[in-house]
């Protein structure tokens, strides 16, 4: 994940340092933009401790709402419209108000060279965030700990647990979308993202502590957005 973060940073620097050739047909120049995306997410829950405990029970519900704010730069021509951007994401309470920051890049192609039919793009973004869970209480499914699971225990049923630290997350987001230019300064979009989130959390039970890092949850994010170009 750190390698992808470095690659995206290099792409962003490259766009700033080496703009497109102004002699390309339909070159629109380098412009900055700010925008927002909003939509719903659906997360998969394969469980942990052999599926005996629920991932969603700890890091957030199966269905949530999410919003993203972007600020970045557009390099645009008929051949390779590109975006490089910084972003912030925020989930609702079903995802423990998870939030974070990251960088990303998008590459696209126009649907028609002569008409304003918009363009399709794909891209990736990578970010680091957290859930402010320290001190929160929740009910486990089986009350297992690292030790009891290692000793092949079947658990003791639902038990209250308290987070002993905030939950850290690193996300990698692969996206596919469509953008339409309403006018020179205003764009609308529809997107679907595949998000792989890597969590690190810890909580306390009366029977012991649970420490888990590197737990992955996969999520689909369906969203719409608006961009203002200036």
mmCIF file with all atom_site columns, N, CA, C and O in Angstrom, residues 28 52 80 97 150 174 222:
data_model
loop_
_atom_site.group_PDB
_atom_site.id
_atom_site.type_symbol
_atom_site.label_atom_id
_atom_site.label_alt_id
_atom_site.label_comp_id
_atom_site.label_asym_id
_atom_site.label_entity_id
_atom_site.label_seq_id
_atom_site.pdbx_PDB_ins_code
_atom_site.Cartn_x
_atom_site.Cartn_y
_atom_site.Cartn_z
_atom_site.occupancy
_atom_site.B_iso_or_equiv
_atom_site.pdbx_formal_charge
_atom_site.auth_seq_id
_atom_site.auth_comp_id
_atom_site.auth_asym_id
_atom_site.auth_atom_id
_atom_site.pdbx_PDB_model_num
ATOM 1  N N  . UNK A 1 28  ? -7.128  21.982  -23.476 1.00 0.00 ? 28  UNK A N  1
ATOM 2  C CA . UNK A 1 28  ? -7.888  22.912  -22.649 1.00 0.00 ? 28  UNK A CA 1
ATOM 3  C C  . UNK A 1 28  ? -7.057  23.532  -21.526 1.00 0.00 ? 28  UNK A C  1
ATOM 4  O O  . UNK A 1 28  ? -7.570  24.278  -20.716 1.00 0.00 ? 28  UNK A O  1
ATOM 5  N N  . UNK A 1 52  ? -16.009 -16.552 13.218  1.00 0.00 ? 52  UNK A N  1
ATOM 6  C CA . UNK A 1 52  ? -16.819 -16.593 14.444  1.00 0.00 ? 52  UNK A CA 1
ATOM 7  C C  . UNK A 1 52  ? -17.162 -15.205 14.970  1.00 0.00 ? 52  UNK A C  1
ATOM 8  O O  . UNK A 1 52  ? -18.100 -15.049 15.750  1.00 0.00 ? 52  UNK A O  1
ATOM 9  N N  . UNK A 1 80  ? -5.964  12.548  -23.680 1.00 0.00 ? 80  UNK A N  1
ATOM 10 C CA . UNK A 1 80  ? -5.795  11.981  -22.356 1.00 0.00 ? 80  UNK A CA 1
ATOM 11 C C  . UNK A 1 80  ? -6.174  12.962  -21.250 1.00 0.00 ? 80  UNK A C  1
ATOM 12 O O  . UNK A 1 80  ? -5.314  13.569  -20.615 1.00 0.00 ? 80  UNK A O  1
ATOM 13 N N  . UNK A 1 97  ? -18.182 6.855   12.046  1.00 0.00 ? 97  UNK A N  1
ATOM 14 C CA . UNK A 1 97  ? -17.733 8.170   11.580  1.00 0.00 ? 97  UNK A CA 1
ATOM 15 C C  . UNK A 1 97  ? -16.291 8.139   11.068  1.00 0.00 ? 97  UNK A C  1
ATOM 16 O O  . UNK A 1 97  ? -15.528 9.088   11.249  1.00 0.00 ? 97  UNK A O  1
ATOM 17 N N  . UNK A 1 150 ? -6.728  -19.194 19.587  1.00 0.00 ? 150 UNK A N  1
ATOM 18 C CA . UNK A 1 150 ? -5.534  -20.007 19.328  1.00 0.00 ? 150 UNK A CA 1
ATOM 19 C C  . UNK A 1 150 ? -5.609  -21.358 20.026  1.00 0.00 ? 150 UNK A C  1
ATOM 20 O O  . UNK A 1 150 ? -5.027  -22.349 19.563  1.00 0.00 ? 150 UNK A O  1
ATOM 21 N N  . UNK A 1 174 ? -10.151 1.767   -6.116  1.00 0.00 ? 174 UNK A N  1
ATOM 22 C CA . UNK A 1 174 ? -10.114 1.712   -7.577  1.00 0.00 ? 174 UNK A CA 1
ATOM 23 C C  . UNK A 1 174 ? -11.467 2.183   -8.094  1.00 0.00 ? 174 UNK A C  1
ATOM 24 O O  . UNK A 1 174 ? -12.507 1.714   -7.615  1.00 0.00 ? 174 UNK A O  1
ATOM 25 N N  . UNK A 1 222 ? -21.188 3.401   -4.425  1.00 0.00 ? 222 UNK A N  1
ATOM 26 C CA . UNK A 1 222 ? -21.930 3.969   -5.546  1.00 0.00 ? 222 UNK A CA 1
ATOM 27 C C  . UNK A 1 222 ? -22.211 5.433   -5.233  1.00 0.00 ? 222 UNK A C  1
ATOM 28 O O  . UNK A 1 222 ? -22.856 5.739   -4.216  1.00 0.00 ? 222 UNK A O  1
#
